[in-house]
Amino acid sequence: MIDRLTDTLRLWFAPRRLREEGRMPDYRFSLANERTFLAWIRTALALVAGGIAVDQFLTGMSRAPRTTIAVVLLAGGALCAVRAVNHWARCERAMRRGEDLPVSRFPALLGLATALAALLVVAGVLLGRAGS
Amino acid sequence: MTLPPAGATAPPPDRGAQLERTRLAWGRTTLAFAVTTALAMRGFLIGSDGAGGADGVTSSAGAVLRALAVALLPLALLAFAAVARVRIRELSGPVPKRTAPPRAVLGRAALCVLALAALGGGVLLW
């Protein structure tokens, strides 16, 4: 666990280390990696937009739960943006070294968290309607 | 789908297709960023009750913070669009020798998203 942490920090902050390592991968794989990064960024943007929308449009909900759900979604968006860079760097390094691409539980966790947030929003909307 | 005539060689691979797909992906992402920025600005300018900002805040400090967020949000979008524009230009033309962008470029893009999340979240915090 600590190894993973120091590894990640080194990957983030070691200047130019990534570029000089290993063999340059096939350009199509590099571009595919870049597109995956952008897909994660779009996911992050969607979560950020969701958080902003929950706050703006769910006026039927009381302040506290509405703000909580919004903050959770915004934090999820920030997390995805960070993950985008991290995953891109790890994949780039794996391709250069000829290793397997890194596996991660993050997508599954994100899927569950998004489903949970959606259910909470549904509950909030229905309860808000019922209350008014 | 018609088969090529017997003896014909396969068409040369479209080496530009991957580049174009990546350029388009940057464009899509910039669009998503713009839409989210617009939503955040709407929150500050119109708000959820039509009065602008967060539900009845009348303090001058709140107004200053709101003005600051409205001013900074387009800057975050411009910063992201600048990164995208440079990257799209790098990917135009023939296949470049080194196709992976430096990590710092992607880090800057991600930072723009983080700034957007922070600014968008600011509307919640007062």
mmCIF file of N, CA, C and O in Angstrom, chain B residues 1-11:
data_model
loop_
_atom_site.group_PDB
_atom_site.id
_atom_site.type_symbol
_atom_site.label_atom_id
_atom_site.label_comp_id
_atom_site.label_asym_id
_atom_site.label_seq_id
_atom_site.Cartn_x
_atom_site.Cartn_y
_atom_site.Cartn_z
ATOM 1 N N MET B 1 -21.783 -5.599 -48.219
ATOM 2 C CA MET B 1 -20.400 -5.150 -48.377
ATOM 3 C C MET B 1 -19.741 -5.958 -49.478
ATOM 4 O O MET B 1 -19.744 -7.173 -49.446
ATOM 5 N N THR B 2 -19.204 -5.322 -50.481
ATOM 6 C CA THR B 2 -18.634 -6.043 -51.612
ATOM 7 C C THR B 2 -17.223 -6.481 -51.271
ATOM 8 O O THR B 2 -16.481 -5.770 -50.580
ATOM 9 N N LEU B 3 -16.868 -7.633 -51.794
ATOM 10 C CA LEU B 3 -15.519 -8.135 -51.578
ATOM 11 C C LEU B 3 -14.582 -7.528 -52.617
ATOM 12 O O LEU B 3 -14.988 -7.277 -53.743
ATOM 13 N N PRO B 4 -13.346 -7.292 -52.238
ATOM 14 C CA PRO B 4 -12.397 -6.793 -53.244
ATOM 15 C C PRO B 4 -12.128 -7.885 -54.266
ATOM 16 O O PRO B 4 -12.250 -9.071 -53.965
ATOM 17 N N PRO B 5 -11.774 -7.544 -55.468
ATOM 18 C CA PRO B 5 -11.502 -8.561 -56.491
ATOM 19 C C PRO B 5 -10.317 -9.428 -56.077
ATOM 20 O O PRO B 5 -9.431 -8.988 -55.352
ATOM 21 N N ALA B 6 -10.336 -10.685 -56.556
ATOM 22 C CA ALA B 6 -9.293 -11.628 -56.162
ATOM 23 C C ALA B 6 -7.934 -11.091 -56.586
ATOM 24 O O ALA B 6 -7.762 -10.583 -57.688
ATOM 25 N N GLY B 7 -6.968 -11.209 -55.714
ATOM 26 C CA GLY B 7 -5.628 -10.749 -56.057
ATOM 27 C C GLY B 7 -5.374 -9.313 -55.671
ATOM 28 O O GLY B 7 -4.232 -8.867 -55.690
ATOM 29 N N ALA B 8 -6.417 -8.577 -55.310
ATOM 30 C CA ALA B 8 -6.193 -7.170 -54.937
ATOM 31 C C ALA B 8 -5.599 -7.118 -53.529
ATOM 32 O O ALA B 8 -5.932 -7.920 -52.669
ATOM 33 N N THR B 9 -4.740 -6.171 -53.309
ATOM 34 C CA THR B 9 -4.160 -6.007 -51.964
ATOM 35 C C THR B 9 -5.101 -5.163 -51.113
ATOM 36 O O THR B 9 -5.930 -4.415 -51.621
ATOM 37 N N ALA B 10 -4.983 -5.311 -49.817
ATOM 38 C CA ALA B 10 -5.831 -4.536 -48.896
ATOM 39 C C ALA B 10 -5.489 -3.059 -49.026
ATOM 40 O O ALA B 10 -4.345 -2.710 -49.324
ATOM 41 N N PRO B 11 -6.468 -2.182 -48.809
ATOM 42 C CA PRO B 11 -6.174 -0.747 -48.881
ATOM 43 C C PRO B 11 -5.209 -0.374 -47.766
ATOM 44 O O PRO B 11 -5.195 -1.009 -46.716
#
